[in-house]
Coordinates of C-alpha atoms and ligand atoms in Angstrom, one line a residue:
M1 CA -26.9 -13.4 10.3
S2 CA -24.1 -12.1 13.0
Q3 CA -21.8 -14.5 11.6
E4 CA -22.0 -13.2 7.5
W5 CA -20.6 -9.9 9.2
P6 CA -19.6 -8.7 12.4
R7 CA -21.9 -5.9 14.1
R8 CA -20.0 -2.7 16.0
P9 CA -20.6 -3.2 19.5
E10 CA -24.0 -2.0 21.0
D11 CA -22.0 0.4 23.5
L12 CA -20.3 2.3 20.0
A13 CA -22.9 1.6 18.3
R14 CA -25.0 3.7 21.0
R15 CA -22.9 6.0 20.9
Y16 CA -22.8 7.1 17.3
R17 CA -26.9 7.4 17.5
E18 CA -27.2 9.5 20.8
Q19 CA -24.2 12.1 19.0
G20 CA -26.4 12.6 15.4
F21 CA -23.8 10.8 13.8
W22 CA -26.3 7.6 12.5
E23 CA -29.8 9.2 11.8
D24 CA -33.4 7.2 11.9
G25 CA -33.8 6.3 8.6
L26 CA -33.2 3.5 5.4
L27 CA -31.5 5.0 1.9
D28 CA -34.4 5.1 -0.2
G29 CA -36.3 6.8 2.7
L30 CA -33.9 9.6 1.7
L31 CA -35.8 9.6 -1.8
R32 CA -39.4 9.3 -0.1
E33 CA -38.3 12.7 2.0
Q34 CA -36.7 14.4 -0.9
A35 CA -40.0 13.7 -2.7
A36 CA -42.5 15.0 0.2
R37 CA -40.3 18.4 0.6
Q38 CA -40.1 19.3 -2.8
A39 CA -41.9 16.7 -5.4
D40 CA -40.9 18.6 -8.2
R41 CA -37.3 19.6 -7.7
P42 CA -35.4 17.8 -10.6
A43 CA -33.4 14.3 -8.9
L44 CA -31.8 13.1 -11.9
V45 CA -30.8 13.1 -15.4
S46 CA -30.1 11.0 -17.8
G47 CA -30.0 10.7 -21.8
G48 CA -33.2 11.4 -22.5
D49 CA -34.8 11.4 -18.8
R50 CA -35.1 13.9 -16.6
L51 CA -36.8 13.1 -13.1
S52 CA -38.0 15.2 -10.2
Y53 CA -38.1 13.6 -7.1
A54 CA -41.9 12.6 -7.2
E55 CA -41.0 11.0 -10.3
L56 CA -38.4 9.1 -9.1
D57 CA -39.9 7.8 -6.3
A58 CA -42.4 6.0 -8.1
R59 CA -41.2 4.6 -10.3
V60 CA -39.2 3.3 -7.3
D61 CA -41.9 1.8 -5.6
R62 CA -43.1 0.8 -9.0
L63 CA -40.2 -1.4 -9.3
A64 CA -39.7 -2.5 -5.7
S65 CA -43.2 -4.1 -5.8
G66 CA -42.5 -5.7 -9.2
L67 CA -39.3 -7.3 -7.4
A68 CA -41.1 -8.0 -4.5
G69 CA -43.5 -9.9 -6.3
L70 CA -40.6 -12.6 -8.2
P71 CA -40.3 -13.0 -5.4
I72 CA -36.7 -11.1 -4.1
R73 CA -37.8 -11.7 -0.1
R74 CA -35.9 -9.1 2.4
G75 CA -32.1 -9.5 3.2
E76 CA -31.5 -11.5 0.4
R77 CA -28.6 -10.2 -2.0
V78 CA -29.1 -9.2 -5.6
L79 CA -26.0 -8.8 -8.1
V80 CA -26.2 -5.6 -9.6
Q81 CA -24.2 -5.0 -12.3
L82 CA -25.1 -1.7 -15.1
P83 CA -24.0 1.1 -16.8
N84 CA -24.5 5.0 -15.9
R85 CA -28.1 5.1 -16.7
T86 CA -31.6 5.5 -14.6
E87 CA -32.1 2.1 -14.3
Y88 CA -29.6 1.6 -12.0
V89 CA -30.6 4.5 -10.1
V90 CA -33.9 2.7 -9.4
T91 CA -32.7 -0.2 -9.4
V92 CA -30.5 -0.1 -5.9
F93 CA -33.5 2.4 -5.0
A94 CA -35.9 -0.4 -4.8
L95 CA -33.7 -2.8 -4.3
F96 CA -33.3 -1.0 -0.4
R97 CA -37.2 -0.2 -0.7
I98 CA -37.5 -4.5 -0.1
G99 CA -35.0 -4.6 2.2
A100 CA -33.0 -6.2 0.0
V101 CA -29.3 -6.1 -0.5
P102 CA -27.5 -5.2 -4.1
I103 CA -24.1 -6.2 -4.7
L104 CA -22.4 -3.2 -6.9
A105 CA -20.5 -4.8 -9.4
L106 CA -18.6 -2.6 -12.3
P107 CA -18.9 -3.0 -15.3
A108 CA -15.5 -4.0 -15.9
L109 CA -15.5 -6.8 -14.3
G110 CA -15.1 -9.7 -16.2
P111 CA -17.1 -13.3 -15.3
A112 CA -14.8 -14.7 -13.1
D113 CA -15.0 -12.2 -10.8
L114 CA -18.9 -11.8 -11.3
E115 CA -19.0 -15.7 -10.7
S116 CA -17.2 -15.5 -7.4
L117 CA -19.6 -12.3 -5.8
V118 CA -23.0 -13.8 -7.0
R119 CA -21.7 -17.2 -5.0
T120 CA -20.1 -15.2 -2.1
G121 CA -23.4 -13.0 -1.8
G122 CA -25.3 -16.4 -2.2
A123 CA -27.4 -13.8 -4.6
A124 CA -30.8 -14.8 -5.5
A125 CA -30.8 -12.6 -8.8
M126 CA -28.9 -11.3 -10.9
I127 CA -29.9 -7.7 -12.6
V128 CA -27.6 -7.0 -16.1
A129 CA -27.4 -4.7 -18.8
P130 CA -27.4 -6.6 -22.3
G131 CA -23.8 -7.0 -24.0
R132 CA -22.2 -4.1 -21.6
G133 CA -19.1 -5.1 -20.4
P134 CA -16.6 -8.1 -21.3
G135 CA -18.7 -9.7 -17.6
A136 CA -22.6 -8.4 -18.8
S137 CA -22.9 -10.5 -21.5
S138 CA -26.5 -11.9 -21.7
A139 CA -25.1 -14.7 -22.4
V140 CA -22.5 -14.8 -19.1
A141 CA -25.5 -13.7 -17.0
E142 CA -27.2 -16.9 -18.0
R143 CA -24.2 -19.5 -17.7
I144 CA -23.9 -17.9 -14.2
A145 CA -27.9 -18.2 -13.3
R146 CA -28.2 -21.6 -14.7
T147 CA -24.4 -22.6 -12.9
A148 CA -24.6 -21.0 -8.8
P149 CA -27.3 -22.8 -7.3
S150 CA -28.8 -19.7 -5.2
V151 CA -30.1 -17.8 -8.8
R152 CA -33.9 -17.6 -9.3
H153 CA -33.9 -15.2 -11.6
L154 CA -32.3 -13.4 -13.8
V155 CA -33.1 -9.7 -15.2
V156 CA -31.7 -7.8 -18.1
T157 CA -32.0 -4.1 -19.2
G158 CA -33.4 -3.9 -22.8
D159 CA -33.6 -6.1 -24.8
P160 CA -33.3 -9.2 -23.4
G161 CA -32.5 -11.0 -26.9
G162 CA -35.0 -14.3 -26.7
G163 CA -33.0 -15.9 -23.7
E164 CA -33.9 -16.7 -20.3
A165 CA -33.8 -13.8 -18.4
L166 CA -36.8 -11.5 -18.0
P167 CA -37.0 -7.4 -19.2
W168 CA -37.1 -4.8 -16.5
D169 CA -39.4 -2.9 -17.9
S170 CA -41.6 -6.3 -17.4
L171 CA -40.9 -5.5 -13.4
L172 CA -42.0 -1.7 -13.5
S173 CA -45.6 -3.0 -12.1
S174 CA -48.5 -0.8 -12.8
S175 CA -49.6 -0.9 -9.1
A176 CA -47.3 1.1 -6.3
A177 CA -48.5 -0.4 -4.3
P178 CA -46.0 -0.6 -0.7
P179 CA -44.3 -3.7 -1.7
T180 CA -43.5 -4.5 1.9
G181 CA -47.0 -4.2 4.0
P182 CA -47.8 -3.4 7.3
A183 CA -47.0 -8.0 7.4
S184 CA -43.3 -7.2 7.5
P185 CA -41.3 -7.7 9.9
E186 CA -39.8 -4.1 11.4
R187 CA -36.4 -2.9 9.8
S188 CA -34.1 -1.2 10.8
P189 CA -31.3 1.6 9.9
D190 CA -28.7 -0.8 11.5
D191 CA -30.0 -3.7 8.9
L192 CA -27.4 -4.6 5.8
A193 CA -28.3 -2.0 3.0
L194 CA -25.3 -2.9 0.1
L195 CA -22.1 -4.5 -0.1
L196 CA -19.7 -3.4 -2.3
L197 CA -16.6 -4.9 -3.8
S198 CA -13.1 -4.2 -2.2
G199 CA -10.1 -3.9 -4.7
G200 CA -9.3 -6.9 -2.6
T201 CA -5.0 -8.5 -2.0
T202 CA -6.5 -12.0 -2.3
G203 CA -7.4 -13.9 -5.4
T204 CA -11.1 -13.1 -5.7
P205 CA -12.9 -9.6 -4.4
K206 CA -13.8 -9.2 -1.0
L207 CA -17.9 -8.2 -0.5
I208 CA -17.7 -4.7 2.1
P209 CA -21.1 -5.2 4.2
R210 CA -22.9 -0.9 5.1
T211 CA -25.9 -0.7 7.0
H212 CA -28.2 1.9 6.5
A213 CA -27.2 4.1 8.8
D214 CA -23.1 4.0 8.0
Y215 CA -24.1 4.8 4.4
R216 CA -26.8 7.5 5.0
Y217 CA -24.4 9.3 6.8
N218 CA -21.4 9.0 4.9
A219 CA -23.3 10.8 2.1
R220 CA -24.4 13.7 4.2
A221 CA -21.3 14.1 6.0
S222 CA -19.7 13.7 2.8
A223 CA -21.9 16.6 1.0
G224 CA -21.0 18.8 4.0
A225 CA -17.5 18.6 3.2
S226 CA -17.6 19.1 -0.4
G227 CA -20.3 22.1 -0.7
V228 CA -23.7 20.2 -2.4
N229 CA -27.0 21.3 -1.5
G230 CA -30.0 21.9 -2.8
A231 CA -28.8 23.6 -5.3
A232 CA -25.9 21.3 -6.6
V233 CA -26.0 19.2 -9.9
Y234 CA -23.6 16.4 -9.0
L235 CA -22.2 14.7 -12.7
A236 CA -21.3 11.1 -12.4
V237 CA -18.5 10.5 -14.5
L238 CA -17.2 7.4 -13.0
P239 CA -19.5 4.0 -13.4
V240 CA -22.4 4.6 -10.9
A241 CA -21.2 1.5 -8.5
H242 CA -18.0 2.9 -7.7
N243 CA -18.1 4.0 -4.1
F244 CA -16.5 7.6 -4.8
T245 CA -19.4 7.9 -6.7
M246 CA -22.1 6.2 -4.7
V247 CA -21.4 8.6 -1.0
S248 CA -18.1 10.5 -1.8
P249 CA -21.0 12.3 -1.9
G250 CA -22.2 11.2 -5.3
I251 CA -25.5 10.0 -6.1
V252 CA -26.6 9.3 -2.2
G253 CA -25.4 12.4 -0.9
T254 CA -26.7 14.4 -3.7
F255 CA -30.2 13.1 -2.8
A256 CA -29.7 13.4 0.8
V257 CA -29.7 16.7 0.1
G258 CA -32.4 17.2 -2.4
G259 CA -30.1 17.8 -5.4
T260 CA -29.8 16.7 -8.7
V261 CA -27.6 13.8 -10.6
V262 CA -26.8 14.0 -14.0
L263 CA -25.0 10.9 -15.2
S264 CA -22.3 11.0 -18.3
P265 CA -22.9 7.9 -19.8
D266 CA -19.3 7.7 -20.9
P267 CA -16.2 9.1 -18.6
S268 CA -15.2 10.9 -21.7
P269 CA -14.2 15.0 -21.8
T270 CA -16.5 15.6 -24.7
T271 CA -19.3 14.0 -23.2
A272 CA -19.1 16.0 -19.8
F273 CA -18.2 18.8 -20.9
E274 CA -21.5 18.9 -22.9
L275 CA -23.8 17.7 -20.3
V276 CA -21.4 20.2 -17.7
E277 CA -22.8 23.5 -19.8
R278 CA -26.3 22.0 -20.3
E279 CA -27.5 21.1 -17.1
G280 CA -25.2 23.9 -15.1
V281 CA -23.3 21.0 -13.4
T282 CA -21.6 22.3 -9.8
I283 CA -19.5 19.7 -9.3
S284 CA -17.9 16.3 -10.6
A285 CA -15.4 13.9 -9.8
L286 CA -12.6 12.0 -11.2
V287 CA -9.8 9.3 -10.7
P288 CA -6.5 10.6 -11.6
A289 CA -6.2 9.7 -14.6
L290 CA -8.7 11.2 -16.2
V291 CA -7.9 14.6 -14.5
G292 CA -5.0 15.3 -18.3
P293 CA -8.0 14.5 -20.5
W294 CA -9.6 17.0 -19.1
L295 CA -7.5 19.3 -18.7
E296 CA -6.3 19.1 -21.8
E297 CA -10.3 19.3 -23.5
A298 CA -10.5 22.3 -21.5
R299 CA -8.2 24.1 -23.8
R300 CA -9.4 22.5 -26.9
S301 CA -13.4 23.3 -26.4
G302 CA -15.1 25.9 -26.7
R303 CA -17.5 25.0 -23.7
D304 CA -19.0 27.1 -21.2
L305 CA -18.1 25.4 -17.7
S306 CA -18.3 28.8 -15.5
S307 CA -21.2 26.6 -13.0
L308 CA -19.0 24.0 -12.2
R309 CA -18.0 24.4 -8.5
V310 CA -15.7 22.0 -7.3
L311 CA -13.2 18.9 -9.4
Q312 CA -12.9 16.0 -6.7
V313 CA -10.3 14.1 -7.6
G314 CA -9.3 10.6 -6.1
G315 CA -9.1 6.8 -6.1
S316 CA -5.4 6.6 -6.7
R317 CA -2.3 9.4 -6.0
L318 CA -2.5 12.7 -7.9
D319 CA 0.4 14.1 -8.9
E320 CA 1.3 17.5 -7.5
A321 CA 1.7 19.2 -11.0
T322 CA -1.5 18.2 -12.6
A323 CA -3.1 18.7 -9.5
R324 CA -2.1 22.5 -9.5
R325 CA -3.1 22.7 -12.7
V326 CA -7.2 22.1 -12.1
G327 CA -8.3 25.1 -10.7
P328 CA -6.9 27.7 -13.4
A329 CA -7.6 25.2 -16.5
L330 CA -11.3 24.9 -15.2
G331 CA -12.3 27.8 -13.2
C332 CA -13.2 25.7 -10.3
R333 CA -11.7 24.4 -7.1
L334 CA -9.9 20.7 -6.8
Q335 CA -10.6 18.5 -4.1
Q336 CA -8.2 15.7 -3.2
V337 CA -10.5 12.2 -1.4
F338 CA -9.1 9.7 0.1
G339 CA -11.3 6.7 -0.1
M340 CA -12.7 3.4 0.4
A341 CA -15.5 1.5 -0.3
E342 CA -14.8 -0.1 3.5
G343 CA -15.5 3.2 4.5
L344 CA -12.9 6.0 6.0
N345 CA -13.4 9.0 3.4
N346 CA -10.6 11.7 3.7
Y347 CA -11.1 15.5 2.4
T348 CA -9.3 18.4 2.0
G349 CA -11.8 21.7 3.2
L350 CA -12.8 24.1 0.1
D351 CA -11.2 26.6 2.0
D352 CA -7.8 25.0 2.2
P353 CA -4.2 26.7 1.1
E354 CA -3.9 25.5 -2.1
D355 CA 0.0 23.9 -1.0
L356 CA -2.8 22.0 0.9
V357 CA -4.6 21.1 -1.4
C358 CA -2.4 20.2 -4.1
T359 CA 0.0 18.1 -2.0
T360 CA -2.4 16.2 0.8
Q361 CA -5.2 13.7 0.1
G362 CA -7.7 15.1 2.5
R363 CA -8.4 15.1 6.7
P364 CA -11.3 12.2 8.0
L365 CA -14.5 12.8 7.3
S366 CA -15.9 12.9 11.1
P367 CA -15.1 13.9 14.3
A368 CA -15.7 10.0 14.7
D369 CA -12.9 9.0 12.5
E370 CA -10.1 7.0 14.4
V371 CA -7.4 7.5 12.6
L372 CA -4.1 5.3 13.4
V373 CA -0.4 5.8 11.8
V374 CA 1.7 3.0 12.8
D375 CA 4.7 0.6 12.4
E376 CA 5.4 -2.8 11.6
Q377 CA 4.6 -3.9 15.4
G378 CA 1.3 -1.9 15.2
D379 CA 3.1 1.3 18.0
P380 CA 1.6 4.6 17.0
L381 CA 3.8 6.9 14.9
P382 CA 4.8 11.0 15.3
A383 CA 3.7 12.9 13.2
G384 CA 5.4 12.9 10.5
A385 CA 6.3 9.3 10.0
V386 CA 5.8 6.7 6.9
G387 CA 3.1 3.8 8.8
E388 CA 0.5 2.4 7.8
L389 CA -2.8 3.8 8.6
L390 CA -5.8 2.1 10.7
T391 CA -9.0 3.3 11.2
R392 CA -12.4 3.3 13.1
G393 CA -14.9 4.5 13.0
P394 CA -19.5 5.2 12.2
Y395 CA -18.8 4.2 8.8
T396 CA -16.1 2.4 8.2
L397 CA -16.5 -1.9 7.9
R398 CA -15.8 -4.0 11.5
G399 CA -15.3 -7.0 8.6
Y400 CA -16.1 -8.3 5.3
Y401 CA -18.7 -10.1 4.1
R402 CA -19.4 -14.1 4.6
A403 CA -14.5 -14.0 5.4
R404 CA -14.8 -14.3 9.2
E405 CA -11.2 -15.9 8.6
L406 CA -9.9 -12.6 7.2
D407 CA -10.7 -10.7 10.5
P408 CA -7.4 -11.2 12.4
L409 CA -5.3 -10.2 9.5
R410 CA -7.4 -7.2 8.7
F411 CA -8.5 -6.1 11.5
T412 CA -7.0 -4.8 14.8
P413 CA -8.4 -6.6 17.9
D414 CA -9.9 -3.8 19.3
G415 CA -12.5 -3.1 15.9
F416 CA -9.8 -0.8 14.0
Y417 CA -9.5 -2.0 10.6
R418 CA -5.8 -2.6 8.9
T419 CA -5.7 -0.4 5.6
G420 CA -3.0 -1.6 4.1
D421 CA -2.1 2.5 2.8
L422 CA 0.9 4.2 3.9
V423 CA 0.4 7.1 4.8
T424 CA 2.3 10.2 6.8
R425 CA -0.3 12.5 9.3
S426 CA 0.7 16.0 9.9
E427 CA 0.4 18.2 12.7
N428 CA -3.2 19.2 11.7
G429 CA -4.1 15.7 11.0
D430 CA -3.5 16.3 6.6
L431 CA -2.7 12.3 5.3
T432 CA -0.3 11.6 2.8
V433 CA -1.1 8.8 0.8
V434 CA 3.2 7.6 -0.2
G435 CA 2.0 3.8 -1.1
R436 CA 0.8 0.4 0.1
V437 CA 1.7 -2.4 2.7
K438 CA -1.3 -3.9 0.2
D439 CA 0.4 -6.4 -3.3
Q440 CA -2.2 -4.0 -5.3
I441 CA -2.0 -2.7 -8.4
N442 CA -3.7 1.0 -8.6
R443 CA -4.3 1.1 -12.5
A444 CA -5.7 4.6 -13.3
G445 CA -8.4 4.1 -9.9
E446 CA -8.8 0.4 -10.8
K447 CA -7.2 -2.3 -8.3
I448 CA -5.4 -5.0 -9.6
A449 CA -4.9 -8.3 -7.1
A450 CA -1.2 -9.3 -8.0
V451 CA -1.6 -12.3 -6.9
E452 CA -4.8 -13.8 -9.0
V453 CA -2.7 -12.4 -12.0
E454 CA 0.6 -14.2 -10.4
E455 CA -1.6 -17.3 -10.3
M456 CA -3.0 -17.3 -14.0
L457 CA 0.7 -16.7 -15.6
M458 CA 2.1 -19.2 -13.5
A459 CA -0.7 -21.4 -15.6
L460 CA 1.4 -20.5 -18.5
P461 CA 3.1 -23.5 -20.4
G462 CA 6.8 -23.3 -19.2
V463 CA 6.4 -20.4 -16.6
R464 CA 8.4 -21.1 -13.4
G465 CA 8.1 -18.3 -11.6
A466 CA 6.0 -14.8 -11.4
A467 CA 6.2 -11.4 -10.0
V468 CA 3.3 -8.7 -10.6
V469 CA 4.2 -5.0 -9.6
G470 CA 3.6 -1.6 -10.2
L471 CA 5.7 1.0 -11.1
P472 CA 4.4 4.9 -11.8
D473 CA 3.6 6.0 -14.7
P474 CA 2.3 8.7 -15.7
V475 CA -0.9 8.2 -17.1
L476 CA -2.5 5.7 -14.9
G477 CA -0.5 6.1 -11.7
E478 CA 0.6 3.1 -12.3
R479 CA 1.4 0.5 -14.6
S480 CA 1.5 -3.5 -14.0
V481 CA 4.0 -5.0 -14.8
A482 CA 4.4 -9.1 -15.2
L483 CA 8.1 -10.5 -14.1
L484 CA 8.5 -13.8 -15.9
V485 CA 10.9 -16.8 -15.1
V486 CA 11.1 -19.3 -18.0
P487 CA 13.7 -21.8 -18.0
G488 CA 15.1 -22.9 -21.4
Q489 CA 11.9 -21.6 -22.9
E490 CA 10.4 -18.8 -25.0
C491 CA 8.6 -16.2 -22.6
P492 CA 5.2 -15.7 -23.5
T493 CA 4.1 -12.5 -25.3
R494 CA 2.2 -9.9 -24.1
D495 CA -0.7 -11.3 -26.5
E496 CA -0.6 -15.0 -25.4
V497 CA -0.6 -13.5 -21.3
R498 CA -3.6 -11.7 -22.8
A499 CA -5.5 -14.3 -24.4
Q500 CA -4.8 -17.0 -21.3
M501 CA -6.0 -14.6 -19.1
S502 CA -9.3 -13.6 -21.4
E503 CA -9.7 -17.5 -21.4
R504 CA -10.1 -17.8 -18.1
G505 CA -12.3 -15.1 -17.8
A506 CA -9.8 -11.7 -15.9
A507 CA -11.0 -7.9 -17.0
A508 CA -9.1 -6.5 -19.4
F509 CA -7.0 -4.5 -16.9
K510 CA -6.0 -6.6 -15.1
V511 CA -3.6 -7.9 -18.1
P512 CA 0.2 -6.9 -17.5
D513 CA 0.4 -3.7 -19.2
E514 CA 4.2 -4.8 -20.0
V515 CA 5.3 -8.5 -19.8
R516 CA 9.5 -9.1 -18.6
R517 CA 11.9 -12.0 -18.5
V518 CA 13.5 -12.6 -15.8
G519 CA 16.6 -15.1 -14.9
R520 CA 15.3 -15.1 -11.1
L521 CA 13.0 -13.0 -8.4
P522 CA 14.5 -11.8 -5.3
L523 CA 12.6 -13.7 -2.5
T524 CA 12.5 -13.0 1.6
G525 CA 13.7 -14.6 4.5
V526 CA 11.1 -17.3 4.4
G527 CA 11.0 -17.7 0.6
K528 CA 8.4 -15.6 -1.2
V529 CA 8.7 -13.4 -3.5
D530 CA 10.3 -10.1 -2.1
K531 CA 8.3 -7.1 -4.2
K532 CA 9.8 -4.4 -1.9
R533 CA 13.2 -5.4 -3.9
L534 CA 12.1 -6.5 -6.5
R535 CA 10.1 -2.7 -7.5
E536 CA 13.4 -0.6 -6.4
E537 CA 15.6 -2.8 -8.5
L538 CA 13.3 -1.9 -10.9
M539 CA 12.9 1.4 -10.1
R540 CA 16.1 1.8 -10.3
E541 CA 16.4 -0.1 -13.8
E542 CA 14.6 2.1 -14.8
L543 CA 16.4 5.0 -14.0
T544 CA 19.5 3.8 -15.2
R545 CA 17.7 3.4 -18.7
G546 CA 16.8 7.1 -18.3
Ligands
AMP1 P1 -10.9 0.4 -2.7 O1 -10.3 -0.8 -1.5 O2 -11.2 -0.7 -4.2 O3 -12.0 0.8 -2.1 O4 -9.7 1.3 -2.3 C1 -9.1 2.0 -1.8 C2 -8.0 2.4 -1.8 O5 -7.4 2.9 -2.7 C3 -7.5 2.9 -1.1 O6 -7.4 2.2 0.4 C4 -5.8 4.1 -1.1 O7 -5.1 2.7 -1.6 C5 -6.1 4.0 -2.3 N1 -7.0 5.0 -2.9 C6 -8.3 5.9 -3.2 N2 -8.4 7.4 -2.9 C7 -7.0 7.8 -2.7 C8 -6.1 8.8 -3.4 N3 -7.0 10.1 -2.9 N4 -4.9 9.0 -2.9 C9 -4.3 7.7 -3.1 N5 -4.9 6.3 -2.9 C10 -6.0 6.6 -2.5
DBH2 O1 -10.6 4.4 -4.0 C1 -11.8 4.9 -3.6 O2 -12.4 3.3 -3.2 C2 -12.2 5.4 -3.2 C3 -12.1 6.8 -3.4 C4 -12.2 8.1 -3.5 C5 -13.4 5.4 -2.9 O3 -14.3 4.3 -1.9 C6 -14.5 6.7 -1.9 C7 -13.4 8.0 -2.4 O4 -15.2 6.9 -1.6

């Protein structure tokens, strides 16, 4: 087990415990604790469901019994790909309760990524929704479940449509007997609790190990930073499986303090505003690409948004002009959140001056977060200088799951995570994100690993060279542009690229927004495509084109 993911050194772990960062307690314990404290308070609102803490906790018990009966055992991984509905929350907390480890897959992930997660994670089961998302159709899930040797069970919410899958409802056992009896081995807050997806810089997404203690701390501290307490009503607009929606403070943070979580079935502002008015939503979280549509809709719609106190925006860089419109248009405070599934969360303060809130991406959440801004040699830089952000702390990973070979690349010898983000830090510790070292495109918050797309482009007929870069885009943050070297042949069209990529199981958001033919690609000294120069050349061209 210890080879699968590196734990923190014992002296550091002891310090985090002694200083109160890590509490005793497991993630599902958060529901148990609230059910004991305030049984009748609304915990979860989704579609027609309205569950109190006692009801939600009981439903988690019933599913936990069903899952344990399959059996799914403590420590086993289970791929979960579900939309923003009650079943997601119940599933994830039931897995926590039996000590199994959900792998949280976004609905937009395609079959190729799903399969790679199942294989890397060695998943014993898959729990998916029928026909939701390109990767989640029952047929795709059935194929993966059949071919991946580790998978023993496939569970589908809704109608499994006559296939091999087990209906999720049938697992809601009638008895709520504790799924893990006294004979089960002692569980620890330091156990692996869940596996999150990294945006990834290599071809396949990496798995991020998070423990019960570190995730509980991340959630509770985030609730503090965003003013979420027992009176809060948190609206989940982004996919529930995203770390932002889970823990910053998201679903887990809201449960930690006994507030109410409302799930929006889709990200449209029309749906969201109806829920804000009906449920008295106090806080929600968006990626920058959704902010414009929200501001537009606020102008048009007659909905009463007066309950809204805080709008969090994160996932990619929010431009200052849009940032300044949020407060006046929505009548609430903006909070920028710069986070990563690997751990570190930064928040602008709710009482910060407007200039700071609109121009920086916040400060580290925890007094125990260590951050360094370093140059290419790894030497620390003074305040104001641009460099790579390194971080270490009580909720930041020390290595990816089953990817020990990446440790020397992505971590320093003393355990700092190399974020790949280029930032500046002010004298006061406020961070501003200015770019990325790592070669990925951040398209509306969806991270695209350039190499993965390039690999697929190279497989097209006649293509001799391919590079994918992100260029600034007012709506998407970055749009992806593919440059193809196709000597003496027709350049493939975007439709042909799309067809080829979808055949290879790629998610739709990974298809380049633009495909251009070039004569050559600029190379570095060692002969790698010089992305930095390429991007500069393209941006110059854009400027001269007007
Ligand atoms: P992931 O590794 O998929 O969890 O994505 C995390 C990355 O998203 C960070 O390392 C940043 O590159 C980017 N990111 C997240 N929040 C922000 C933000 N508020 N501003 C700019 N970039 C962000
Ligand atoms: O982009 C992210 O991964 C992200 C953004 C905001 C995140 O993981 C988070 C907050 O926790």
